[in-house]
Short mmCIF file of N, CA and C in Angstrom, two decimals:
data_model
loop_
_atom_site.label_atom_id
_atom_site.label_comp_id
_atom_site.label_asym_id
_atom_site.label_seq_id
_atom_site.Cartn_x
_atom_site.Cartn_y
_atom_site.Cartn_z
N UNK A 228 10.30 4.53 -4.04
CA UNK A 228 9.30 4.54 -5.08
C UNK A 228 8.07 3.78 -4.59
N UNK A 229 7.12 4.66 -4.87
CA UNK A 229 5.06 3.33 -3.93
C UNK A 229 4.32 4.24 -5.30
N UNK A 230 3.67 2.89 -5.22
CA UNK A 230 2.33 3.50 -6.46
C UNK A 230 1.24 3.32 -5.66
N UNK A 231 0.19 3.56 -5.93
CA UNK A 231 -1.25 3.92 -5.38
C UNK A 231 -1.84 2.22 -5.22
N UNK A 232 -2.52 1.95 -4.54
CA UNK A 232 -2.80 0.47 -4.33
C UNK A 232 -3.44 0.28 -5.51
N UNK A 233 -4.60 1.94 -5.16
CA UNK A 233 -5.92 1.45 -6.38
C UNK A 233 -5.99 1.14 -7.73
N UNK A 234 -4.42 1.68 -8.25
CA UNK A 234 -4.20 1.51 -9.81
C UNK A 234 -3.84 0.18 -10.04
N UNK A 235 -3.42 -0.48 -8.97
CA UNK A 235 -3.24 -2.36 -9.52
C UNK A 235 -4.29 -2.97 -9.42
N UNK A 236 -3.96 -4.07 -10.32
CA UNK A 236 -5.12 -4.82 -10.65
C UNK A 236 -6.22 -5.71 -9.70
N UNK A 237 -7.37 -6.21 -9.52
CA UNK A 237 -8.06 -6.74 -8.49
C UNK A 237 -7.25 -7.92 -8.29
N UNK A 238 -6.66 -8.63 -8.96
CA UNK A 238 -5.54 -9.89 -8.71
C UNK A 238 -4.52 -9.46 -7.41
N UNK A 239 -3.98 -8.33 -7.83
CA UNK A 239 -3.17 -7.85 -7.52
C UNK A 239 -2.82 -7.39 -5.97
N UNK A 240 -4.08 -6.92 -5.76
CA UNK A 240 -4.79 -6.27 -4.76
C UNK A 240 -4.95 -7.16 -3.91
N UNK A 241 -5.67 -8.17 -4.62
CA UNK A 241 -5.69 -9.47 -3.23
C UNK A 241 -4.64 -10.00 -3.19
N UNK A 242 -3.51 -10.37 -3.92
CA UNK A 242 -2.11 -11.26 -3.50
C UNK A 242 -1.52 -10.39 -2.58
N UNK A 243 -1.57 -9.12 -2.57
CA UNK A 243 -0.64 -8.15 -1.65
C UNK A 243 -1.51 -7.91 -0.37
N UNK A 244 -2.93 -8.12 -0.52
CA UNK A 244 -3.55 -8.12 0.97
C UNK A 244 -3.79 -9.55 1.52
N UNK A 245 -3.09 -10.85 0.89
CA UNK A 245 -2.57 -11.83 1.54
C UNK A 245 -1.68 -11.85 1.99
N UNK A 246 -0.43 -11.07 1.22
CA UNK A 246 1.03 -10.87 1.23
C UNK A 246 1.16 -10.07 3.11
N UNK A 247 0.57 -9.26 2.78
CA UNK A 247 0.66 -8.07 4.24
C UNK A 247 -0.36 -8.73 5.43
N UNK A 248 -0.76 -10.03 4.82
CA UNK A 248 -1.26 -10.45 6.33
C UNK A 248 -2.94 -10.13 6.56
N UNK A 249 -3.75 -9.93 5.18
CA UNK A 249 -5.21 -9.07 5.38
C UNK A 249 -5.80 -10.54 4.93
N UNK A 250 -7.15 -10.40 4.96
CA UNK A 250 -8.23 -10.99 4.57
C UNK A 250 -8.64 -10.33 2.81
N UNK A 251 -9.20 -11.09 1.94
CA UNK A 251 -9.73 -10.80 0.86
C UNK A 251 -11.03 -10.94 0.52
N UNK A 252 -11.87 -9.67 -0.29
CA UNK A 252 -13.39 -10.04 -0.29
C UNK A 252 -13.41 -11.28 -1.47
N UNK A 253 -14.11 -12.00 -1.73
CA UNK A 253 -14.20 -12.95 -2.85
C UNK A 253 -14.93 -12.63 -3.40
N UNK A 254 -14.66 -12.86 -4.85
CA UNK A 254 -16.35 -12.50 -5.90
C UNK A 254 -16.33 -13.93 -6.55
N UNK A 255 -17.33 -14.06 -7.89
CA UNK A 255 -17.59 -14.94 -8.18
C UNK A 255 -16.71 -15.81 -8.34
N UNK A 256 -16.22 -17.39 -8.52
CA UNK A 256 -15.89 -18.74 -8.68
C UNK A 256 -14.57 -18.57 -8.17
N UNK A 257 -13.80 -17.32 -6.74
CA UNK A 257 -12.67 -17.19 -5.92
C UNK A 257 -13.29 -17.76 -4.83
N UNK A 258 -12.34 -18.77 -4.27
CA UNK A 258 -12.29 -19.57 -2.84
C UNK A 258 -11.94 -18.84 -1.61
N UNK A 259 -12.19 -19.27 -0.76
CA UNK A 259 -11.67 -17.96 0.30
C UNK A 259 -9.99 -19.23 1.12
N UNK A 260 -9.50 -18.26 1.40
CA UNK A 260 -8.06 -19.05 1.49
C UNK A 260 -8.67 -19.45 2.74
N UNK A 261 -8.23 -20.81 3.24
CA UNK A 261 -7.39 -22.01 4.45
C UNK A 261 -6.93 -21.44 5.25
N UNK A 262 -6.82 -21.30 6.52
CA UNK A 262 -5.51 -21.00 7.70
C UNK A 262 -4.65 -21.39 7.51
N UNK A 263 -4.28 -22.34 6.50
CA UNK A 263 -2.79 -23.09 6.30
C UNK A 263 -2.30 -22.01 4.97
N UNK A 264 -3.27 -21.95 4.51
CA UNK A 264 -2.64 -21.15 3.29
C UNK A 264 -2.62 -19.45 3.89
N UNK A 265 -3.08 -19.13 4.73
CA UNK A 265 -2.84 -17.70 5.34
C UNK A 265 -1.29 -17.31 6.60
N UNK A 266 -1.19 -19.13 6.83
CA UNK A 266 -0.08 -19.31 7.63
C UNK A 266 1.49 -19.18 6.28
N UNK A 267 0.85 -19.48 5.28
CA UNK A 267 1.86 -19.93 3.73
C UNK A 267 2.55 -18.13 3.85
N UNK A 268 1.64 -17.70 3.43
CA UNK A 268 1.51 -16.40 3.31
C UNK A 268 2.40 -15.44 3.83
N UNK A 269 1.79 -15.91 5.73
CA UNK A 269 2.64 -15.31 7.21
C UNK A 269 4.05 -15.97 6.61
N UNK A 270 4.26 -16.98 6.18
CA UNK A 270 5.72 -17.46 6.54
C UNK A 270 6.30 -16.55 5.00
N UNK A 271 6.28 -16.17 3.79
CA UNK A 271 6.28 -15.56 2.58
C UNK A 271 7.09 -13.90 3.32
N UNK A 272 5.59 -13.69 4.36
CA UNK A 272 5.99 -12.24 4.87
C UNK A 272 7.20 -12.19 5.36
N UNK A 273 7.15 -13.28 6.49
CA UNK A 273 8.50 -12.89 7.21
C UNK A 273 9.79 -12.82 6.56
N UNK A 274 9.43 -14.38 5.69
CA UNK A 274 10.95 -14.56 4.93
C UNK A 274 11.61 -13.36 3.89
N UNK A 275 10.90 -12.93 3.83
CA UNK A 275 10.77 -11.14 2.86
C UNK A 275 11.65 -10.28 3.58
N UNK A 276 11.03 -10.22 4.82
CA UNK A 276 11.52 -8.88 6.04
C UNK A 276 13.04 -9.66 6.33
N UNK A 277 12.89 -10.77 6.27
CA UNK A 277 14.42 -11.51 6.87
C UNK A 277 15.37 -11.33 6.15
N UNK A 278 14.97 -10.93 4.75
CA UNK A 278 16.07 -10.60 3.19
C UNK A 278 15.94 -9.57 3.00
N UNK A 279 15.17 -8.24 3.80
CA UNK A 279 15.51 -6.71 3.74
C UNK A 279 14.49 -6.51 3.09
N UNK A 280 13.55 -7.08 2.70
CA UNK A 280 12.44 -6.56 1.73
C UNK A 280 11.20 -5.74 2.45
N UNK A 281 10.57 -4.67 2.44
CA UNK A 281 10.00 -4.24 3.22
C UNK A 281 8.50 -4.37 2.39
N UNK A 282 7.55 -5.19 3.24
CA UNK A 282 6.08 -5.33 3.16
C UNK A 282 5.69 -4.31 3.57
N UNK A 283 4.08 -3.51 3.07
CA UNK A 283 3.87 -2.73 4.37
C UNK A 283 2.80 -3.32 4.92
N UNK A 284 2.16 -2.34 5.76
CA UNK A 284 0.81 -2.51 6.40
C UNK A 284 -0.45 -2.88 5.85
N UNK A 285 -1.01 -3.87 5.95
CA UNK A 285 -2.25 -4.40 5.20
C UNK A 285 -3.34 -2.78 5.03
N UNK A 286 -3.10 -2.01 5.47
CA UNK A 286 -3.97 -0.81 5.61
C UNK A 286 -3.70 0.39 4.88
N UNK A 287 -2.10 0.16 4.30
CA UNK A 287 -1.44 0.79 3.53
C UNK A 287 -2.00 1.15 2.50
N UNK A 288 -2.31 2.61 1.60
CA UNK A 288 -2.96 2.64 -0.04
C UNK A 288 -1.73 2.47 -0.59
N UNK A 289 -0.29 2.58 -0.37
CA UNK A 289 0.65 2.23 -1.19
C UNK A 289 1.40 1.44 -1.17
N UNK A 290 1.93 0.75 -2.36
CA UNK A 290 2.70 -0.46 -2.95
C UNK A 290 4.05 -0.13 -3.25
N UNK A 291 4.72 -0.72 -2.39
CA UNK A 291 6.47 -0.29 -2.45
C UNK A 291 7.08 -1.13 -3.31
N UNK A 292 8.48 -0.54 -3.69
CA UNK A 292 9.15 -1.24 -4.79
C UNK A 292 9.47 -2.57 -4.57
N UNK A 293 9.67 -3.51 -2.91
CA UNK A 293 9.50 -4.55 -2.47
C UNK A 293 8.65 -5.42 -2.77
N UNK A 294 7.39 -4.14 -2.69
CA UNK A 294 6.48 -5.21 -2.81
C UNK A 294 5.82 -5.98 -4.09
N UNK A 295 6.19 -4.35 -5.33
CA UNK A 295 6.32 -4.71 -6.70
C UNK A 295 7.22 -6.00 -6.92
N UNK A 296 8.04 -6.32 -6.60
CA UNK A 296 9.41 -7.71 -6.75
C UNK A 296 8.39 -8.99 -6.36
N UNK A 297 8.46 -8.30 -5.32
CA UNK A 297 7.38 -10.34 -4.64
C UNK A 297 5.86 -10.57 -5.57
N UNK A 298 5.46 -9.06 -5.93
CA UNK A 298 4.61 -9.99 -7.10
C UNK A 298 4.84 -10.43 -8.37
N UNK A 299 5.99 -9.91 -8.92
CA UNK A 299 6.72 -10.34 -9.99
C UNK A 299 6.84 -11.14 -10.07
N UNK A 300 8.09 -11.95 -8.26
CA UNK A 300 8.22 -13.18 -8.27
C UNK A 300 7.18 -14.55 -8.17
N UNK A 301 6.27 -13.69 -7.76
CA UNK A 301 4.99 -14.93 -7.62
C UNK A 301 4.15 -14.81 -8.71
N UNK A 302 4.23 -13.70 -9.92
CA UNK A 302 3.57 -14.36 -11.24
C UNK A 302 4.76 -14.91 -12.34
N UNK A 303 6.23 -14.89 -11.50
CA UNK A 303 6.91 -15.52 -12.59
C UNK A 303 7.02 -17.16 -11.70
N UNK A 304 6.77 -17.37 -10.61
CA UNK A 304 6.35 -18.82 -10.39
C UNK A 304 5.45 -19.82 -10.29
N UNK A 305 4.10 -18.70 -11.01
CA UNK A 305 2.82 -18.98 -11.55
C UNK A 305 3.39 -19.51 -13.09
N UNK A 306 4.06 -19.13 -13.96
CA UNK A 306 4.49 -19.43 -15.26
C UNK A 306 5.11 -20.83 -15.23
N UNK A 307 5.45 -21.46 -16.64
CA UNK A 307 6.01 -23.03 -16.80
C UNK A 307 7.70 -22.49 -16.60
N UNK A 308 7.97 -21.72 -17.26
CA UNK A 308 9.38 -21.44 -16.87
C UNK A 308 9.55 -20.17 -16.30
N UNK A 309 9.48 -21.03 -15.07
CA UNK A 309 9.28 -19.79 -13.54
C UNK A 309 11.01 -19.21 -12.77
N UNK A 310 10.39 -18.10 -12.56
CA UNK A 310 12.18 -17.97 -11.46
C UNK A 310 12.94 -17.52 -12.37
N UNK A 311 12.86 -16.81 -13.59
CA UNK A 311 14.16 -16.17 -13.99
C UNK A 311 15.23 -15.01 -13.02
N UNK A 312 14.48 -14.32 -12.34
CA UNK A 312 14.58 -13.00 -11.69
C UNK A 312 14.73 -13.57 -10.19
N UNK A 313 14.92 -14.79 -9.88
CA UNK A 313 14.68 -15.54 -8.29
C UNK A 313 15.39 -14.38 -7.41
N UNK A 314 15.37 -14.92 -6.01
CA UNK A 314 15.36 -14.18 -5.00
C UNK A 314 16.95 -15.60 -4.72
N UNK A 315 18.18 -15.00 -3.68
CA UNK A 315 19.28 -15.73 -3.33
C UNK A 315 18.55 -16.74 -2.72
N UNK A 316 17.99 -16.31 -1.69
CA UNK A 316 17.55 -17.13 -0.25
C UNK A 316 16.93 -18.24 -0.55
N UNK A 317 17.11 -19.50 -0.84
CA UNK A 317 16.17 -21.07 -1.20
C UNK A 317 14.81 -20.54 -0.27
N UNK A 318 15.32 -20.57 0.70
CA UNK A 318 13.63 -20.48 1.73
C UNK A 318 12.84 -19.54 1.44
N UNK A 319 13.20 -18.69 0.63
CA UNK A 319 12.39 -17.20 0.37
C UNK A 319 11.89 -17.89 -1.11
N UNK A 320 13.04 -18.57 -2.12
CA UNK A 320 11.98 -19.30 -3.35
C UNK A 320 10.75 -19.95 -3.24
N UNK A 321 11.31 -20.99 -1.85
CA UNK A 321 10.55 -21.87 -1.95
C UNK A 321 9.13 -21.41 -1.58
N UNK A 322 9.39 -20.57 -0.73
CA UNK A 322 7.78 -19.65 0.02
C UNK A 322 7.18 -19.13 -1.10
N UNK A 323 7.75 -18.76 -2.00
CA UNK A 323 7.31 -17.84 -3.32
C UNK A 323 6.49 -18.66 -4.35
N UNK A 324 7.13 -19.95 -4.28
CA UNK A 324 6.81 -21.50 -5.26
C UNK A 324 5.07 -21.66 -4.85
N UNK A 325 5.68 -22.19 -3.16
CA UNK A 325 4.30 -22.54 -2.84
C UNK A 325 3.10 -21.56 -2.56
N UNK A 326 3.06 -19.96 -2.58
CA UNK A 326 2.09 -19.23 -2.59
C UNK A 326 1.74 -18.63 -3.78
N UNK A 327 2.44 -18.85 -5.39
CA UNK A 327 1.82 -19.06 -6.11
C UNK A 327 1.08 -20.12 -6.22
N UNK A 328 1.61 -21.25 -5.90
CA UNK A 328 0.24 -22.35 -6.59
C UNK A 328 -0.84 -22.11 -5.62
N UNK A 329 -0.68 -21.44 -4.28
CA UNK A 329 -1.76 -20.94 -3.33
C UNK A 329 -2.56 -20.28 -4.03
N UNK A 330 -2.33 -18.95 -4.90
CA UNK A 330 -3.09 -18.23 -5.71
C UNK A 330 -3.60 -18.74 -6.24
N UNK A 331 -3.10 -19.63 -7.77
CA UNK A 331 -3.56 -20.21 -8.28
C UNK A 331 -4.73 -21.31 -7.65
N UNK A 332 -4.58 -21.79 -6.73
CA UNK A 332 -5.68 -23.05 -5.70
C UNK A 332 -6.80 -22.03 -5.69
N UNK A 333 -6.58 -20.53 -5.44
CA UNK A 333 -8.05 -19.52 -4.69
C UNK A 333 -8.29 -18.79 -6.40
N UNK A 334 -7.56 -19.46 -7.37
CA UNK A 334 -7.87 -18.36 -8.47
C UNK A 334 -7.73 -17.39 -8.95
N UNK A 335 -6.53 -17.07 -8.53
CA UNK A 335 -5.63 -15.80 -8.50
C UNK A 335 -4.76 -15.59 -9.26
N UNK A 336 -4.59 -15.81 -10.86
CA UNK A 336 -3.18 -15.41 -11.54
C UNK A 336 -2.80 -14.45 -12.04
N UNK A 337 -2.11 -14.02 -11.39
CA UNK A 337 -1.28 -13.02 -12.11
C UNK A 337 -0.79 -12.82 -13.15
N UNK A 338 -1.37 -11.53 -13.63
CA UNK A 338 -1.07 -11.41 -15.16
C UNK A 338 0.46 -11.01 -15.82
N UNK A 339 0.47 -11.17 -16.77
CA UNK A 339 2.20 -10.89 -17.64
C UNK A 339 2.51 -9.21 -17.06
N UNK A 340 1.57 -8.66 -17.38
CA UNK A 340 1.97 -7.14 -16.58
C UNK A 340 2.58 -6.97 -15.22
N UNK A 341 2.04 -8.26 -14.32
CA UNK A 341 2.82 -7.90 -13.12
C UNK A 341 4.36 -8.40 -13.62
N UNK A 342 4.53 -9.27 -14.33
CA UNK A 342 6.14 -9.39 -14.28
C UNK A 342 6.77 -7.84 -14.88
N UNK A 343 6.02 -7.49 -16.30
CA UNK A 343 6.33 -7.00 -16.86
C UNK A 343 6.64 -4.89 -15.92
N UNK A 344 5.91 -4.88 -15.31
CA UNK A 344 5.96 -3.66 -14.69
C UNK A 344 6.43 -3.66 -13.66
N UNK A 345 7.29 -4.44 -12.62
CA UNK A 345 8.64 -4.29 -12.22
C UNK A 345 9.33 -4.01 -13.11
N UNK A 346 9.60 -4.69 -13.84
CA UNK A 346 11.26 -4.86 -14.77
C UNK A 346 11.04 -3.44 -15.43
N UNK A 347 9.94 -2.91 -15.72
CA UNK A 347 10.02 -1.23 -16.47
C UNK A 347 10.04 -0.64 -15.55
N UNK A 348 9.83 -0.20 -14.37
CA UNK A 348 10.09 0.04 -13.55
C UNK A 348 11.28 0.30 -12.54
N UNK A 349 12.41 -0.73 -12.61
CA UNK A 349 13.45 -1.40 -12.91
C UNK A 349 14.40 -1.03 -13.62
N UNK A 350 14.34 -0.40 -15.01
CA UNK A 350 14.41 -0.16 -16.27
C UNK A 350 14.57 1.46 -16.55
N UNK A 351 13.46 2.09 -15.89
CA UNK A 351 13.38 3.21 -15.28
C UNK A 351 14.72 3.77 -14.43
N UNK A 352 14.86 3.23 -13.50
CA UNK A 352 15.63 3.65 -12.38
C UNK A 352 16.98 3.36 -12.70
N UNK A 353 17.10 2.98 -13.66
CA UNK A 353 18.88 2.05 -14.12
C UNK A 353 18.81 3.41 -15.29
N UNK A 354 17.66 3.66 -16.01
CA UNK A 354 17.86 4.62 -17.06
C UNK A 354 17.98 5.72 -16.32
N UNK A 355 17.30 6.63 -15.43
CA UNK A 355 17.67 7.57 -14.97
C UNK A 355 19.17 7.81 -14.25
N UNK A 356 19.74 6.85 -13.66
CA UNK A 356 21.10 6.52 -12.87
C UNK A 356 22.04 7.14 -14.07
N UNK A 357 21.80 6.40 -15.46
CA UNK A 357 22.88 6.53 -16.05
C UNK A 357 22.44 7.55 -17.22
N UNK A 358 21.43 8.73 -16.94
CA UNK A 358 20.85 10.04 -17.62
C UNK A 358 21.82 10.61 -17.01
N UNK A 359 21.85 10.54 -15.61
CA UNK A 359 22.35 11.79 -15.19
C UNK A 359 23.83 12.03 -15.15
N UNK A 360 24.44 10.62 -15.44
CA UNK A 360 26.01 10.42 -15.85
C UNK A 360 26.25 11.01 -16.80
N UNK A 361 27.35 11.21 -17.30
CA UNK A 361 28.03 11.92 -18.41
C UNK A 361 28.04 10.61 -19.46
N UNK A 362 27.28 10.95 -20.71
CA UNK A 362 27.61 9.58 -21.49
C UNK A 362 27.77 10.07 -22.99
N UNK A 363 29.50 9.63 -23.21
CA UNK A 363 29.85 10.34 -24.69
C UNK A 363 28.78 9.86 -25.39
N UNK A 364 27.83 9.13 -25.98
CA UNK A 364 27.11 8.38 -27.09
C UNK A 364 25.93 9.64 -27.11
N UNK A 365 25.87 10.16 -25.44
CA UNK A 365 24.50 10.80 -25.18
C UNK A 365 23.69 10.20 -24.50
N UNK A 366 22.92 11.14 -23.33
CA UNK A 366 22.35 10.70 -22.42
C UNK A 366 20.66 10.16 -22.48
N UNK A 367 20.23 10.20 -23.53
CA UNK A 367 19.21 9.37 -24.41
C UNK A 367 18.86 7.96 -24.76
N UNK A 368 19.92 7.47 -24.65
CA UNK A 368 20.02 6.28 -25.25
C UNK A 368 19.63 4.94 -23.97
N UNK A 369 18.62 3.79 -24.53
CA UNK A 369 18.60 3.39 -23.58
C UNK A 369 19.42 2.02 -22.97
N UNK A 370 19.02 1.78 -21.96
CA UNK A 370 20.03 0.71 -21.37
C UNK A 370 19.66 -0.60 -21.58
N UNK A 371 20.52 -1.82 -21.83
CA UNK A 371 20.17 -2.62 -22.22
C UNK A 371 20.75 -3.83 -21.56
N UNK A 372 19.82 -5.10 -21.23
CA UNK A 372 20.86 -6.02 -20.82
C UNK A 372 21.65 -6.99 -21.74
N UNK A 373 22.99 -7.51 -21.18
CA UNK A 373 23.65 -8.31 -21.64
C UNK A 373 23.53 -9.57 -21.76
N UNK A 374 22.69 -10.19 -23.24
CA UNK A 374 22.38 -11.52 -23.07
C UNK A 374 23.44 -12.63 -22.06
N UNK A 375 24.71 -12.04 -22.84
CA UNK A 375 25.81 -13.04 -22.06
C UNK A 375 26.11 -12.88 -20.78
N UNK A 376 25.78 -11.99 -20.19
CA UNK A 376 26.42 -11.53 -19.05
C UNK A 376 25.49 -10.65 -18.26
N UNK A 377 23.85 -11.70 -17.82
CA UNK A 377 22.85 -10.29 -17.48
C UNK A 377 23.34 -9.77 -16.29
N UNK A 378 24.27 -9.69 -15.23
CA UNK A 378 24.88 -8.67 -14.48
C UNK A 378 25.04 -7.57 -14.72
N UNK A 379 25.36 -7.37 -16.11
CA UNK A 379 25.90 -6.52 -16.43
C UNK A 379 25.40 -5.59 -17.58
N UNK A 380 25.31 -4.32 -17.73
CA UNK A 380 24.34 -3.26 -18.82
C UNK A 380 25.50 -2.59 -19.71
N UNK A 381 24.76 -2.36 -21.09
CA UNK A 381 25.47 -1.29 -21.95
C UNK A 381 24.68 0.19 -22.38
N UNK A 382 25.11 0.54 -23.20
CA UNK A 382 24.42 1.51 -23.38
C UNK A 382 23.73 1.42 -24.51
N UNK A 383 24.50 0.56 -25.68
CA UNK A 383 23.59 0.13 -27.01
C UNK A 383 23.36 -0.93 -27.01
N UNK A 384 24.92 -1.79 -26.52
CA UNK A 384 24.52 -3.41 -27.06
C UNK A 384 25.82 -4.08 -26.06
N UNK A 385 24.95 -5.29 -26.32
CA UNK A 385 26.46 -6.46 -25.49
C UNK A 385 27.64 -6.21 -25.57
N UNK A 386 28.58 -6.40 -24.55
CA UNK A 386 30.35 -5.99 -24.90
C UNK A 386 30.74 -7.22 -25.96
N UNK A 387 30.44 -7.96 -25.78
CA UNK A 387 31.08 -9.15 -26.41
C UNK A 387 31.07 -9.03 -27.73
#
């Protein structure tokens, strides 16, 4: 799954052409990032590729489902209660921790939509999986997570 670069937002656009290793134009009251904070970045990339996540090419017009996740994760560690959705790897959080507040330092926050359009997205692909299953209730209905148990999905509501 890649969406078009141009339909995300100018926020957006620049965290992922930091993310892939590019330079960003700045407009009004945006800082231009540090070598330390472009090195933040480089180390973000790798730790990504080291957990299977595939970045692409700073030259790329499209945005892969990878790359949708790492901005999720870096506007849900822009938030006060950050990291619901974390990544296993500590070293891959912690890279995620410190290049949000990087954004945030150049003026960069990411809006509720970026969390929010993974997870529909997300949401999408779990609903189609289980369209195409056989489902006595009917294949309409959508999927839902389990407060108690978010591992795990129903089709109307919590098992419990």
């Amino acid at each position: 799954m890649s969406v078009a670069l141009r339909r995300r937002s100018h926020v957006e656009r620049k965290a992922l052409a930091l993310l892939r290793g590019g330079t960003i134009g700045l407009s009004s009251g945006e800082r231009s990032p540090a070598a330390a904070q472009l090195r933040a970045f480089a180390d973000l990339r790798r730790l990504a590729e080291h957990n299977g996540l595939v970045v692409r090419p700073v030259d790329s017009p499209w945005v892969g489902a990878d790359e949708l996740r790492l901005l999720a994760w870096l506007a849900e560690a822009q938030r006060v209660a950050g990291h619901r959705s974390a990544p296993d790897d500590p070293a891959l959080l912690i890279a995620i921790a410190r290049c949000a507040g990087l954004l945030e330092g150049l003026r960069l926050r990411l809006t509720p939509l970026t969390l929010y359009g993974a997870r529909l997205r997300a949401l999408d692909i779990v609903s189609d999986i289980f369209a195409k299953r056989e489902n006595p209730v009917g294949s309409t209905q959508a999927v839902e997570r389990c407060p108690g148990k978010p591992d795990t999905c129903s089709y109307i509501s919590c098992p419990e």
